Every structure is written in structure tokens, then in C-alpha cells.
CSV table of C-alpha atoms and ligand atoms in Angstrom, one decimal:
chain,number,residue,atom,x,y,z
A,21,MET,CA,-1.2,-82.3,32.1
A,22,SER,CA,0.0,-79.3,34.1
A,23,LEU,CA,2.2,-78.9,37.1
A,24,LYS,CA,0.4,-78.9,40.5
A,25,ASN,CA,3.1,-79.4,43.0
A,26,GLU,CA,4.2,-76.1,44.5
A,27,TYR,CA,7.9,-76.9,44.6
A,28,LEU,CA,7.9,-78.0,40.9
A,29,ILE,CA,5.9,-74.9,39.9
A,30,GLY,CA,8.6,-72.7,41.6
A,31,LEU,CA,11.4,-74.7,40.0
A,32,MET,CA,9.9,-74.4,36.5
A,33,GLY,CA,9.7,-70.6,37.1
A,34,ARG,CA,13.4,-70.6,38.0
A,35,VAL,CA,14.3,-72.6,34.9
A,36,ILE,CA,12.4,-70.1,32.7
A,37,ALA,CA,14.0,-67.1,34.4
A,38,ARG,CA,17.5,-68.5,34.3
A,39,ASN,CA,17.2,-69.7,30.6
A,40,PRO,CA,15.2,-66.9,29.0
A,41,GLY,CA,13.8,-67.4,25.6
A,42,GLU,CA,14.9,-71.1,25.4
A,43,ALA,CA,11.5,-72.5,24.4
A,44,GLU,CA,12.7,-76.0,23.5
A,45,PHE,CA,14.6,-76.4,26.7
A,46,HIS,CA,11.6,-75.2,28.8
A,47,GLN,CA,9.3,-77.7,26.9
A,48,ALA,CA,11.6,-80.6,27.6
A,49,VAL,CA,12.0,-79.7,31.3
A,50,ARG,CA,8.3,-79.2,31.9
A,51,GLU,CA,7.5,-82.6,30.5
A,52,VAL,CA,9.9,-84.3,32.9
A,53,LEU,CA,8.8,-82.3,35.9
A,54,GLU,CA,5.1,-83.1,35.2
A,55,SER,CA,6.0,-86.8,35.3
A,56,LEU,CA,7.9,-86.4,38.6
A,57,GLU,CA,5.0,-85.2,40.7
A,58,PRO,CA,4.2,-88.7,42.1
A,59,VAL,CA,7.9,-89.5,42.5
A,60,ILE,CA,8.7,-86.6,44.8
A,61,GLU,CA,5.7,-87.3,47.0
A,62,LYS,CA,7.3,-90.8,47.7
A,63,ASN,CA,10.9,-89.5,47.7
A,64,PRO,CA,11.1,-86.1,49.6
A,65,GLN,CA,14.9,-86.6,49.8
A,66,PHE,CA,15.2,-85.5,46.2
A,67,ILE,CA,13.9,-82.1,47.1
A,68,GLU,CA,15.8,-81.8,50.4
A,69,ASN,CA,19.1,-82.7,48.7
A,70,GLY,CA,18.5,-80.4,45.7
A,71,ILE,CA,18.6,-83.3,43.2
A,72,ILE,CA,15.8,-81.9,40.9
A,73,GLU,CA,17.3,-78.4,41.2
A,74,SER,CA,20.7,-79.8,40.1
A,75,ILE,CA,19.4,-82.1,37.3
A,76,VAL,CA,17.9,-79.1,35.3
A,77,GLU,CA,21.2,-77.2,35.5
A,78,PRO,CA,24.0,-78.4,33.1
A,79,GLU,CA,27.3,-79.3,34.8
A,80,ARG,CA,29.1,-77.3,32.0
A,81,ILE,CA,28.3,-75.3,28.9
A,82,ILE,CA,31.1,-74.9,26.4
A,83,LYS,CA,30.5,-72.4,23.6
A,84,PHE,CA,33.1,-71.6,21.0
A,85,ARG,CA,34.0,-69.9,17.7
A,86,VAL,CA,34.5,-72.1,14.6
A,87,PRO,CA,36.3,-70.2,11.8
A,88,TRP,CA,37.0,-72.0,8.5
A,89,VAL,CA,37.8,-71.2,4.9
A,90,ASP,CA,35.3,-72.0,2.2
A,91,ASP,CA,36.2,-73.2,-1.4
A,92,SER,CA,36.2,-69.6,-2.7
A,93,GLY,CA,38.8,-68.6,-0.1
A,94,LYS,CA,36.3,-66.7,2.1
A,95,VAL,CA,36.4,-67.0,5.9
A,96,GLN,CA,33.2,-68.3,7.4
A,97,VAL,CA,32.5,-68.2,11.1
A,98,ASN,CA,30.1,-70.6,12.9
A,99,ARG,CA,29.3,-71.2,16.6
A,100,GLY,CA,30.1,-74.5,18.3
A,101,TYR,CA,28.6,-75.9,21.5
A,102,ARG,CA,29.1,-78.8,23.8
A,103,ILE,CA,26.8,-79.1,26.8
A,104,GLN,CA,28.0,-81.6,29.5
A,105,PHE,CA,24.8,-82.0,31.3
A,106,ASN,CA,25.1,-84.8,33.8
A,107,SER,CA,27.9,-87.3,34.6
A,108,ALA,CA,26.3,-89.0,37.6
A,109,ILE,CA,26.2,-92.4,36.0
A,110,GLY,CA,29.0,-92.3,33.5
A,111,PRO,CA,31.0,-90.1,31.0
A,112,TYR,CA,28.9,-87.6,29.1
A,113,LYS,CA,27.5,-89.1,25.9
A,114,GLY,CA,25.4,-87.7,23.2
A,115,GLY,CA,25.5,-86.6,19.6
A,116,LEU,CA,26.7,-83.5,17.7
A,117,ARG,CA,24.1,-81.8,15.5
A,118,PHE,CA,25.2,-79.6,12.5
A,119,HIS,CA,22.1,-77.7,11.3
A,120,PRO,CA,21.3,-74.0,10.8
A,121,SER,CA,18.5,-74.2,13.4
A,122,VAL,CA,21.0,-75.1,16.2
A,123,THR,CA,20.9,-72.7,19.2
A,124,GLU,CA,21.9,-73.1,22.9
A,125,SER,CA,18.2,-73.9,23.6
A,126,VAL,CA,18.1,-76.8,21.1
A,127,ILE,CA,21.4,-78.3,22.4
A,128,LYS,CA,20.2,-77.8,26.0
A,129,PHE,CA,16.9,-79.6,25.4
A,130,LEU,CA,18.7,-82.5,23.6
A,131,GLY,CA,21.3,-82.7,26.4
A,132,PHE,CA,18.7,-82.8,29.1
A,133,GLU,CA,16.7,-85.5,27.3
A,134,GLN,CA,19.9,-87.5,26.8
A,135,ILE,CA,20.4,-87.8,30.6
A,136,PHE,CA,17.2,-89.9,31.0
A,137,LYS,CA,17.5,-91.7,27.7
A,138,ASN,CA,21.1,-92.9,28.5
A,139,SER,CA,19.9,-94.0,31.9
A,140,LEU,CA,17.1,-96.1,30.3
A,141,THR,CA,19.6,-98.0,28.2
A,142,GLY,CA,20.9,-99.6,31.5
A,143,LEU,CA,24.5,-98.7,30.4
A,144,PRO,CA,26.9,-96.5,32.3
A,145,ILE,CA,26.6,-93.2,30.3
A,146,GLY,CA,25.9,-89.7,31.4
A,147,GLY,CA,24.1,-87.0,29.3
A,148,GLY,CA,25.6,-84.5,26.9
A,149,LYS,CA,25.0,-82.9,23.5
A,150,GLY,CA,26.7,-80.6,21.1
A,151,GLY,CA,26.7,-79.1,17.7
A,152,SER,CA,26.9,-76.1,15.5
A,153,ASP,CA,24.7,-73.8,13.3
A,154,PHE,CA,26.9,-75.0,10.4
A,155,ASP,CA,24.9,-76.4,7.5
A,156,PRO,CA,26.6,-79.3,5.7
A,157,LYS,CA,24.0,-79.2,3.0
A,158,GLY,CA,25.4,-77.9,-0.3
A,159,LYS,CA,29.0,-77.8,1.0
A,160,SER,CA,31.8,-79.7,-0.7
A,161,ASP,CA,33.5,-82.6,1.1
A,162,ARG,CA,36.6,-80.4,1.5
A,163,GLU,CA,34.5,-77.6,3.1
A,164,VAL,CA,32.9,-80.1,5.5
A,165,MET,CA,36.4,-81.4,6.3
A,166,ARG,CA,37.8,-78.0,7.1
A,167,PHE,CA,34.8,-77.1,9.2
A,168,CYS,CA,35.1,-80.4,11.2
A,169,GLN,CA,38.8,-79.9,11.7
A,170,SER,CA,38.2,-76.4,13.1
A,171,PHE,CA,35.4,-77.6,15.3
A,172,MET,CA,37.6,-80.4,16.8
A,173,THR,CA,40.5,-78.1,17.2
A,174,GLU,CA,38.5,-76.5,20.0
A,175,LEU,CA,36.4,-79.4,21.1
A,176,TYR,CA,39.3,-81.8,21.8
A,177,LYS,CA,40.2,-79.9,25.0
A,178,TYR,CA,36.9,-81.0,26.6
A,179,VAL,CA,36.4,-84.6,25.4
A,180,GLY,CA,38.0,-88.0,26.0
A,181,ALA,CA,37.2,-91.7,26.0
A,182,ASP,CA,36.4,-91.6,29.8
A,183,VAL,CA,35.3,-88.0,29.9
A,184,ASP,CA,32.9,-87.2,27.1
A,185,VAL,CA,32.2,-89.2,23.9
A,186,PRO,CA,30.2,-87.4,21.2
A,187,ALA,CA,28.5,-89.2,18.3
A,188,GLY,CA,26.4,-88.2,15.3
A,189,ASP,CA,23.0,-86.5,15.1
A,190,ILE,CA,21.3,-84.4,12.4
A,191,GLY,CA,23.9,-83.4,9.8
A,192,VAL,CA,26.6,-85.5,11.4
A,193,GLY,CA,27.1,-88.9,9.9
A,194,GLY,CA,30.0,-91.2,9.0
A,195,ARG,CA,31.8,-88.6,6.9
A,196,GLU,CA,31.8,-85.9,9.6
A,197,ILE,CA,32.7,-88.4,12.4
A,198,GLY,CA,35.7,-89.5,10.2
A,199,TYR,CA,37.0,-86.0,9.8
A,200,LEU,CA,36.4,-85.2,13.5
A,201,PHE,CA,38.2,-88.3,14.6
A,202,GLY,CA,41.1,-87.7,12.2
A,203,GLN,CA,41.7,-84.3,13.7
A,204,TYR,CA,41.4,-85.5,17.3
A,205,LYS,CA,44.0,-88.2,16.6
A,206,ARG,CA,46.3,-85.7,14.9
A,207,ILE,CA,46.2,-83.1,17.7
A,208,THR,CA,46.5,-85.6,20.6
A,209,SER,CA,48.7,-88.3,19.0
A,210,THR,CA,46.4,-90.9,20.6
A,211,PHE,CA,44.0,-93.5,19.2
A,212,HIS,CA,41.2,-93.3,21.7
A,213,GLY,CA,37.5,-94.2,21.3
A,214,VAL,CA,36.6,-90.5,21.7
A,215,LEU,CA,33.8,-90.5,19.2
A,216,THR,CA,31.2,-93.2,18.3
A,217,GLY,CA,29.7,-93.8,14.9
A,218,LYS,CA,33.2,-94.3,13.6
A,219,GLY,CA,33.9,-96.2,10.4
A,220,ILE,CA,34.4,-100.0,10.8
A,221,PRO,CA,38.1,-100.0,9.8
A,222,TYR,CA,39.0,-97.6,12.6
A,223,GLY,CA,37.0,-98.7,15.7
A,224,GLY,CA,33.4,-98.4,14.7
A,225,SER,CA,30.8,-100.9,15.7
A,226,LEU,CA,28.9,-103.0,13.3
A,227,ALA,CA,25.1,-102.2,13.5
A,228,ARG,CA,25.7,-98.7,14.8
A,229,THR,CA,24.5,-97.1,11.6
A,230,GLU,CA,21.3,-99.1,11.7
A,231,ALA,CA,20.9,-99.0,15.5
A,232,THR,CA,18.5,-96.0,16.1
A,233,GLY,CA,16.1,-97.1,13.3
A,234,PHE,CA,16.3,-100.8,14.1
A,235,GLY,CA,16.0,-100.1,17.9
A,236,LEU,CA,12.9,-97.9,17.3
A,237,CYS,CA,11.2,-100.8,15.5
A,238,TYR,CA,12.3,-103.4,18.2
A,239,PHE,CA,10.7,-101.1,20.8
A,240,THR,CA,7.6,-100.6,18.7
A,241,GLU,CA,7.4,-104.4,18.1
A,242,GLU,CA,7.5,-105.0,21.8
A,243,LEU,CA,4.8,-102.4,22.5
A,244,LEU,CA,2.6,-103.9,19.7
A,245,LYS,CA,3.2,-107.4,21.1
A,246,ASP,CA,2.1,-106.3,24.5
A,247,LYS,CA,-1.1,-105.0,23.0
A,248,GLY,CA,-1.7,-108.2,21.1
A,249,THR,CA,-0.7,-107.2,17.6
A,250,SER,CA,2.4,-106.7,15.4
A,251,PHE,CA,3.9,-104.9,12.4
A,252,GLU,CA,2.6,-107.6,10.1
A,253,GLY,CA,0.4,-106.2,7.4
A,254,LYS,CA,0.4,-102.6,8.9
A,255,THR,CA,0.8,-99.4,6.9
A,256,VAL,CA,3.5,-97.2,8.2
A,257,VAL,CA,4.5,-93.5,7.6
A,258,VAL,CA,8.1,-92.6,8.4
A,259,SER,CA,9.1,-88.9,8.3
A,260,GLY,CA,12.6,-87.9,7.4
A,261,SER,CA,15.0,-89.8,5.1
A,262,GLY,CA,18.2,-89.6,7.1
A,263,ASN,CA,20.0,-92.1,9.3
A,264,VAL,CA,17.1,-92.9,11.6
A,265,ALA,CA,14.4,-92.9,9.0
A,266,ILE,CA,16.1,-95.1,6.5
A,267,TYR,CA,16.8,-97.9,9.0
A,268,ALA,CA,13.4,-97.6,10.6
A,269,ASN,CA,11.9,-98.2,7.2
A,270,GLN,CA,14.2,-101.2,6.6
A,271,LYS,CA,13.4,-102.9,9.9
A,272,ALA,CA,9.6,-102.1,9.8
A,273,THR,CA,9.5,-103.7,6.3
A,274,GLU,CA,11.5,-106.7,7.4
A,275,LEU,CA,8.9,-107.1,10.2
A,276,GLY,CA,6.1,-107.3,7.7
A,277,ALA,CA,4.9,-103.7,7.4
A,278,LYS,CA,4.5,-101.5,4.3
A,279,VAL,CA,6.1,-98.0,4.6
A,280,VAL,CA,4.2,-95.7,2.2
A,281,ALA,CA,5.8,-92.3,2.8
A,282,MET,CA,9.0,-90.6,3.7
A,283,SER,CA,10.2,-86.9,3.7
A,284,ASP,CA,13.0,-84.4,3.8
A,285,SER,CA,12.9,-80.8,4.9
A,286,ASN,CA,11.4,-79.7,1.5
A,287,GLY,CA,8.6,-82.2,1.1
A,288,TYR,CA,7.4,-85.8,1.2
A,289,ILE,CA,6.8,-88.7,-1.2
A,290,TYR,CA,3.9,-91.1,-1.1
A,291,ASP,CA,4.2,-94.5,-2.8
A,292,LYS,CA,1.2,-96.7,-2.3
A,293,ASN,CA,3.2,-99.7,-3.4
A,294,GLY,CA,5.7,-99.3,-0.6
A,295,VAL,CA,8.7,-97.0,-0.6
A,296,ASP,CA,11.6,-98.4,-2.6
A,297,LEU,CA,14.4,-98.2,0.1
A,298,LYS,CA,17.2,-98.9,-2.4
A,299,ALA,CA,16.2,-95.7,-4.3
A,300,ILE,CA,16.0,-93.7,-1.1
A,301,LYS,CA,19.5,-94.9,-0.1
A,302,GLN,CA,20.9,-94.0,-3.5
A,303,ILE,CA,19.4,-90.5,-3.4
A,304,LYS,CA,20.2,-89.8,0.3
A,305,GLU,CA,23.2,-91.8,1.3
A,306,VAL,CA,25.1,-91.8,-2.0
A,307,GLU,CA,24.1,-88.7,-4.0
A,308,ARG,CA,23.0,-86.5,-1.1
A,309,LYS,CA,20.1,-85.1,-3.1
A,310,ARG,CA,16.5,-84.1,-2.4
A,311,ILE,CA,13.7,-86.7,-1.9
A,312,LYS,CA,11.7,-85.4,-4.9
A,313,GLU,CA,14.3,-87.2,-7.0
A,314,TYR,CA,12.4,-90.4,-6.0
A,315,LEU,CA,10.0,-89.7,-8.9
A,316,ASN,CA,12.9,-90.3,-11.3
A,317,TYR,CA,12.9,-93.9,-10.0
A,318,HIS,CA,9.1,-94.2,-9.5
A,319,PRO,CA,7.1,-91.8,-11.6
A,320,GLU,CA,3.9,-93.4,-10.4
A,321,ALA,CA,4.6,-92.1,-6.8
A,322,GLU,CA,3.5,-88.7,-5.6
A,323,TYR,CA,5.7,-85.8,-4.3
A,324,HIS,CA,4.3,-82.9,-2.2
A,325,GLU,CA,6.1,-79.8,-1.1
A,326,GLY,CA,6.1,-79.1,2.6
A,327,CYS,CA,6.5,-81.5,5.5
A,328,SER,CA,3.3,-81.5,7.6
A,329,GLY,CA,1.1,-83.1,4.9
A,330,ILE,CA,2.8,-86.4,5.5
A,331,TRP,CA,0.7,-86.8,8.7
A,332,LYS,CA,-2.6,-86.6,6.7
A,333,ILE,CA,-1.7,-89.9,5.0
A,334,LYS,CA,-3.8,-92.8,6.4
A,335,CYS,CA,-1.6,-95.2,8.3
A,336,ASP,CA,-1.7,-97.7,11.2
A,337,ILE,CA,1.7,-96.7,12.7
A,338,ALA,CA,3.5,-93.4,12.5
A,339,LEU,CA,7.3,-93.2,13.1
A,340,PRO,CA,8.4,-89.5,13.2
A,341,CYS,CA,12.2,-89.6,12.4
A,342,ALA,CA,13.0,-86.0,11.3
A,343,THR,CA,13.2,-83.3,13.9
A,344,GLN,CA,11.7,-81.7,17.0
A,345,ASN,CA,8.0,-80.5,17.0
A,346,GLU,CA,7.3,-81.9,13.6
A,347,ILE,CA,3.9,-83.2,14.8
A,348,ASP,CA,1.6,-80.4,16.1
A,349,GLU,CA,-1.9,-80.7,17.4
A,350,ALA,CA,-3.5,-80.5,14.0
A,351,SER,CA,-1.2,-83.2,12.6
A,352,ALA,CA,-1.9,-85.4,15.6
A,353,LYS,CA,-5.7,-85.0,15.1
A,354,ALA,CA,-5.3,-85.9,11.4
A,355,LEU,CA,-3.4,-89.1,12.3
A,356,VAL,CA,-6.1,-90.0,14.9
A,357,ALA,CA,-8.9,-89.3,12.5
A,358,ASN,CA,-7.3,-91.7,10.0
A,359,GLY,CA,-7.2,-94.4,12.6
A,360,VAL,CA,-3.5,-94.5,13.7
A,361,MET,CA,-2.9,-97.1,16.3
A,362,ALA,CA,0.7,-96.4,17.4
A,363,VAL,CA,3.1,-93.5,17.3
A,364,CYS,CA,6.7,-94.1,18.3
A,365,GLU,CA,9.2,-91.3,18.2
A,366,GLY,CA,12.5,-91.9,16.3
A,367,ALA,CA,13.4,-88.2,16.3
A,368,ASN,CA,14.0,-86.3,19.5
A,369,MET,CA,10.8,-84.5,20.8
A,370,PRO,CA,9.0,-84.7,17.4
A,371,SER,CA,5.6,-84.3,19.0
A,372,THR,CA,4.5,-81.1,20.6
A,373,PRO,CA,2.9,-81.4,24.1
A,374,GLU,CA,-0.5,-80.7,22.5
A,375,ALA,CA,0.1,-83.5,20.0
A,376,ILE,CA,1.0,-85.9,22.8
A,377,GLU,CA,-2.2,-85.0,24.7
A,378,VAL,CA,-4.2,-85.8,21.5
A,379,PHE,CA,-2.6,-89.2,21.2
A,380,GLN,CA,-2.9,-90.1,24.9
A,381,SER,CA,-6.6,-89.0,25.1
A,382,SER,CA,-7.4,-91.0,22.0
A,383,GLY,CA,-6.0,-94.2,23.2
A,384,VAL,CA,-3.1,-94.2,20.7
A,385,PHE,CA,-0.1,-96.3,21.9
A,386,PHE,CA,2.5,-93.6,22.2
A,387,GLY,CA,6.3,-94.4,22.6
A,388,PRO,CA,8.3,-91.3,23.6
A,389,ALA,CA,11.7,-90.5,22.1
A,390,LYS,CA,13.7,-91.0,25.2
A,391,ALA,CA,12.8,-94.6,25.2
A,392,ALA,CA,12.0,-95.4,21.6
A,393,ASN,CA,15.1,-94.0,20.0
A,394,ALA,CA,17.6,-95.0,22.7
A,395,GLY,CA,19.0,-97.8,20.5
A,396,GLY,CA,21.4,-95.4,18.9
A,397,VAL,CA,23.1,-94.3,22.0
A,398,ALA,CA,22.9,-97.8,23.5
A,399,THR,CA,24.9,-99.1,20.5
A,400,SER,CA,27.3,-96.2,20.8
A,401,ALA,CA,27.9,-97.4,24.4
A,402,LEU,CA,28.5,-100.9,22.9
A,403,GLU,CA,31.0,-99.3,20.6
A,404,MET,CA,32.8,-97.8,23.6
A,405,SER,CA,32.9,-101.2,25.2
A,406,GLN,CA,34.4,-102.8,22.1
A,407,ASN,CA,37.0,-100.0,21.9
A,408,SER,CA,38.0,-100.5,25.5
A,409,MET,CA,38.4,-104.2,25.0
A,410,ARG,CA,40.2,-103.7,21.6
A,411,TYR,CA,37.7,-106.2,20.2
A,412,SER,CA,34.8,-106.3,17.8
A,413,TRP,CA,31.5,-108.1,18.0
A,414,THR,CA,29.8,-109.4,14.9
A,415,PHE,CA,26.7,-107.6,13.5
A,416,GLU,CA,24.5,-110.3,14.8
A,417,GLU,CA,26.0,-110.0,18.3
A,418,VAL,CA,25.5,-106.3,18.4
A,419,ASP,CA,22.0,-106.5,16.9
A,420,ALA,CA,21.0,-109.2,19.5
A,421,LYS,CA,22.2,-106.9,22.4
A,422,LEU,CA,20.3,-104.0,20.9
A,423,HIS,CA,17.2,-106.0,20.6
A,424,ASP,CA,17.4,-107.1,24.3
A,425,ILE,CA,18.1,-103.5,25.4
A,426,MET,CA,15.0,-102.2,23.6
A,427,VAL,CA,12.7,-104.9,24.9
A,428,ASN,CA,14.0,-104.2,28.4
A,429,ILE,CA,13.4,-100.4,28.0
A,430,TYR,CA,9.8,-101.1,27.0
A,431,ARG,CA,9.2,-103.4,29.9
A,432,ASN,CA,10.9,-101.1,32.4
A,433,ILE,CA,9.1,-98.0,31.4
A,434,SER,CA,5.8,-99.8,31.2
A,435,ALA,CA,6.3,-101.2,34.7
A,436,ALA,CA,7.3,-97.7,36.1
A,437,ALA,CA,4.2,-96.2,34.6
A,438,GLU,CA,2.1,-98.8,36.3
A,439,GLU,CA,3.9,-98.6,39.6
A,440,TYR,CA,3.1,-94.8,39.8
A,441,GLY,CA,-0.5,-95.3,38.9
A,442,MET,CA,-0.3,-94.2,35.3
A,443,LYS,CA,-0.6,-97.5,33.4
A,444,ASP,CA,0.1,-97.2,29.7
A,445,ASN,CA,1.5,-93.6,30.0
A,446,LEU,CA,4.9,-94.4,28.6
A,447,VAL,CA,5.9,-90.7,28.7
A,448,ALA,CA,5.6,-90.7,32.5
A,449,GLY,CA,7.1,-94.2,32.7
A,450,ALA,CA,10.2,-93.2,30.6
A,451,ASN,CA,10.8,-90.0,32.6
A,452,ILE,CA,10.4,-91.8,36.0
A,453,ALA,CA,12.5,-94.8,35.2
A,454,GLY,CA,15.2,-92.7,33.6
A,455,PHE,CA,15.2,-90.2,36.5
A,456,MET,CA,15.3,-92.7,39.4
A,457,LYS,CA,18.7,-94.2,38.5
A,458,VAL,CA,20.3,-90.8,37.9
A,459,ALA,CA,18.7,-89.2,41.0
A,460,ASN,CA,19.8,-92.1,43.2
A,461,ALA,CA,23.3,-91.9,41.9
A,462,MET,CA,23.4,-88.1,42.5
A,463,ASN,CA,22.0,-88.5,46.0
A,464,ALA,CA,24.7,-91.1,46.8
A,465,GLN,CA,27.5,-88.8,45.5
A,466,GLY,CA,26.6,-85.8,47.7
A,467,VAL,CA,26.4,-82.1,46.8
A,468,VAL,CA,28.8,-82.0,43.8
B,514,NDP,P1,19.9,-87.0,9.5
B,514,NDP,O1,20.6,-85.7,9.3
B,514,NDP,O2,20.5,-88.2,9.0
B,514,NDP,O3,18.5,-86.9,8.9
B,514,NDP,C1,17.5,-85.9,9.3
B,514,NDP,C2,16.3,-86.0,8.4
B,514,NDP,O4,15.3,-85.2,8.9
B,514,NDP,C3,16.6,-85.6,7.0
B,514,NDP,O5,15.7,-86.3,6.1
B,514,NDP,C4,16.3,-84.1,7.1
B,514,NDP,O6,15.9,-83.5,5.8
B,514,NDP,C5,15.0,-84.1,8.0
B,514,NDP,N1,14.9,-82.8,8.7
B,514,NDP,C6,15.9,-82.2,9.4
B,514,NDP,N2,15.5,-81.0,9.9
B,514,NDP,C7,14.2,-80.9,9.5
B,514,NDP,C8,13.2,-79.9,9.6
B,514,NDP,N3,13.5,-78.8,10.3
B,514,NDP,N4,12.0,-80.1,9.0
B,514,NDP,C9,11.8,-81.3,8.3
B,514,NDP,N5,12.7,-82.3,8.1
B,514,NDP,C10,13.9,-82.1,8.7
B,514,NDP,O7,19.6,-87.1,11.1
B,514,NDP,P2,19.2,-88.3,11.9
B,514,NDP,O8,18.4,-89.3,11.1
B,514,NDP,O9,20.5,-88.8,12.6
B,514,NDP,O10,18.3,-87.7,13.1
B,514,NDP,C11,16.9,-87.5,12.9
B,514,NDP,C12,16.3,-87.4,14.3
B,514,NDP,O11,16.6,-88.5,15.1
B,514,NDP,C13,16.8,-86.2,15.1
B,514,NDP,O12,15.8,-85.7,15.9
B,514,NDP,C14,17.9,-86.8,16.0
B,514,NDP,O13,18.1,-86.0,17.1
B,514,NDP,C15,17.2,-88.1,16.3
B,514,NDP,N6,18.2,-89.1,16.8
B,514,NDP,C16,19.2,-89.5,16.0
B,514,NDP,C17,20.0,-90.6,16.5
B,514,NDP,C18,21.1,-91.1,15.6
B,514,NDP,O14,21.7,-92.1,16.0
B,514,NDP,N7,21.4,-90.6,14.5
B,514,NDP,C19,19.8,-91.2,17.8
B,514,NDP,C20,18.7,-90.7,18.5
B,514,NDP,C21,17.9,-89.7,18.0
B,514,NDP,P3,17.0,-82.7,5.0
B,514,NDP,O15,17.9,-83.7,4.4
B,514,NDP,O16,16.2,-81.9,4.0
B,514,NDP,O17,17.7,-81.8,6.0
């Protein structure tokens, strides 16, 4: 798909000129603008009132130095970011990513996507994202703690339970959230729900750890149901072996599928008997080691260096749960040639635009990240609600709410796609449904 509307072509040009070299951000904006062509024809007020012009410009970009001392006594300096993109429907909400690949472009694309994803959950949360080029891999717990304390010593000025509530993302799990929360509490002398993904003893929500992976499978299950099928008996490939991947594997397996492959940034494992999730959890969650260690548990399985080969494995359903642009055109073609029926995105923007084109033109059921992985942030919003009420729901209560949210997301985006004449195009459906609520709120609030 390419842009045809003159106003949108001009706007895309201005986004590129104003954010030079930010390829990931351009990619995310272009995809949304392409979906909005039929919307602005029906709603010219969004152009007249500068809504689309405003939605592509972050409300605030915060960028800061993060100095810390490593175990050898040497000073290390990283860069921190928080991009508060849009607060039209609620306080900024979105994760923090600690990974060496983090740049302003990456945080901007993630923050932009977050606006629409958060809107799709039906909950009152605006869009934001943050992070640092710090790499927790290979660092001691004390080094990670000192880094987190330094990061929060700057970030605390800009966040708050009703202002901006960060959560985890790549490289930020329960350990990091704990250190960040501890430092916030110490600096401010308050006990506020300023972060989500907290440990259960200090305000975390049950089922938050599982939420993105479980939610991805609930969404996929609803899509498959709509198409007259299910997870039962299907072969599944899940990329990544982090938070999202592990719980996507668990739920897909519970729903009757067999997950045969998982990966990390070094390579992937293939186990034709079905990946032993207990071994993966031990390697990744407890020992924080590389996925090739899996062969110590299952010598009959295969390990291959490099990530992209995972998409050459024959499967019915692919759940990319590692990182952006991990499925390119060639990988998409390999999946299609092997008969993949559905691809649903657990990671953010894991498929390139060319890959999405391959899936859509081949009749593969394609669930875009904004919708399919919204279960994580939805459950974070449920954690905020529990913190406000000073109350905790049971695992089953949270899981049931998550399930309902994911089913509703599928139904809403599917209906939006149909309403705008693009039946089964869930990319367009997610962008349109997510956009409409935020755009109407912005319109009602005037030029702000
Ligand atoms: P984790 O850090 O827990 O896991 C990330 C996984 O992806 C690891 O297995 C990691 O391997 C792998 N990975 C990271 N970077 C690359 C790369 N460049 N190439 C190949 N593999 C890579 O992160 P999450 O599971 O939390 O996040 C995964 C994806 O899901 C991200 O896109 C994130 O934005 C998205 N997401 C996460 C949510 C959440 O609730 N956590 C919510 C919604 C979306 P290694 O260990 O080698 O680095």
C-alpha cells in the first residue's frame, strides 16, 4: 500500500524532514497514515483541526545522561529517554526498554504505536515509551541496580501515578522494575503506583507477567475461531525467549498447540517433540543464560546460530515475540511457502512492511502488534486500577478481564476494517479503531 491522499503525502514528508534518519519512526507513522486515508475522507475535521498533524508530534521528549559506576569502579555513561507522546485519553503509559539498540527513533516508534494500542484496550491510558542504550546482559545484579537507581534519579521528575506510568519492555523485567520502584520511593517518600510490572508483595498485579503472551494467544484464538479453526493440533513457532515468548508458548500449549521452536538474539532451537518450557524458564528466567543451553536438557533437539532461520521451520502459526523487523520479505515468503495459516505479532513491529504485504496478499490471517500484544499494557492498566483501589484481584479475575479485553480488541478491529471497506485487513482495522477514539478526544479538547 502507498499513500495517495495529498495531505497525507505532505504530512509524511514533514515527518521525515522533522525527524531525519529516524527510519523506525517513519515506518510506524507511514503504516498508520496509509490506514487513515478512508477515515479522513469521512472526517475532514481531523485535517481542519490539525489532529493528524498533532498526533505524529510527541507532546514531550525527555533525554538525559545516566552515569553509574561498574563493579570495577569505572564510571559508565548511558543515555536515557522518556517520550510522552499523547495524553488525550489518559496518563502516559508504556514500557522502558534497556538494550544497546535503543535510539530516539526506536523509542519514538514505540511511543507512537503505544497511543493506538492503549486506545484499543478500551482503558483510559495515553501513549508513552522510554528506555536506555544500557545493556543489562552480562552485568551483575549490583550493576543493574546502580544503573536503575541513576536512571530513576532523573526520571522521577517526570513521572507519577496520574502523570506517566512506565512498565517493562525488552531488558526490563521484575528485577529492574523493583530497583526503579525502590529508588522512586526513596527519593519521593511516597508509595505510589508509579510503575507497573511490580512484584506482587509491593503492589504488582497477578497475571501481569503472563499477560502479553497470554493475551497474544487469546487474540489469536479469537481470530482462529472467527475463521472456523483453533490452536488445537497446530504447530507453532515462537521467536524470542523473553517475557512475551515464554508465556505465549505456555498459553498456546495449554490451548492444544505444539510449539517447536524458540530463539534468542544468538540463535534458535528446534525441538520436534515440542519445546520443554520448564527448561526454557530455568535457562532464561533463573540462570539468565543463552538458549543454546537447551541442548544440555534435550540433546536430541537442534540449535542453529542466527535468528532468521527460525522462519524456515514449517509451522501453522507463527508468533514473532522478539523484536522489531525480525521478519523480512524473504522470511515471510518462507513462512508462506511452508503453509503458515496465521501470523500474530507479540513483539512490536516485528514484520517489515514488505513482509506484511506478503502475508496479506497470500491470504495469511495477520494480527498486528498494536492489537495482538495489547494484553500487557491492558493488564498494566488493571494494575493501576488495583493500586488506586488499594485492592488486589485474584489471578483468575485478572486473567478473565484480560481474556475479555483481547476478544473485544479482535472484534472491534475486525468491525472497523469491515466498516471502512477493508474486510480482514486487521492492520487497517487496528489503526483506525485505535485512532478514532484518540482523535475524537483531541478534537473535543481543542488546540492543546
Ligand atoms: P525480553 O527482554 O524479556 O525478551 C526479548 C527476547 O527477544 C529475548 O529472547 C531476546 O534475546 C530477543 N531479542 C531481543 N533483541 C533481539 C534482536 N535484536 N534480535 C533477535 N532477538 C532479540 O523482552 P519482552 O519479551 O518483554 O519483549 C519482546 C517484544 O515484545 C518487544 O518487541 C517488546 O516491545 C514487545 N512487547 C513486550 C511487552 C511486555 O509486556 N513485556 C508488551 C508488549 C510488547 P536475548 O536474550 O539474546 O537478548
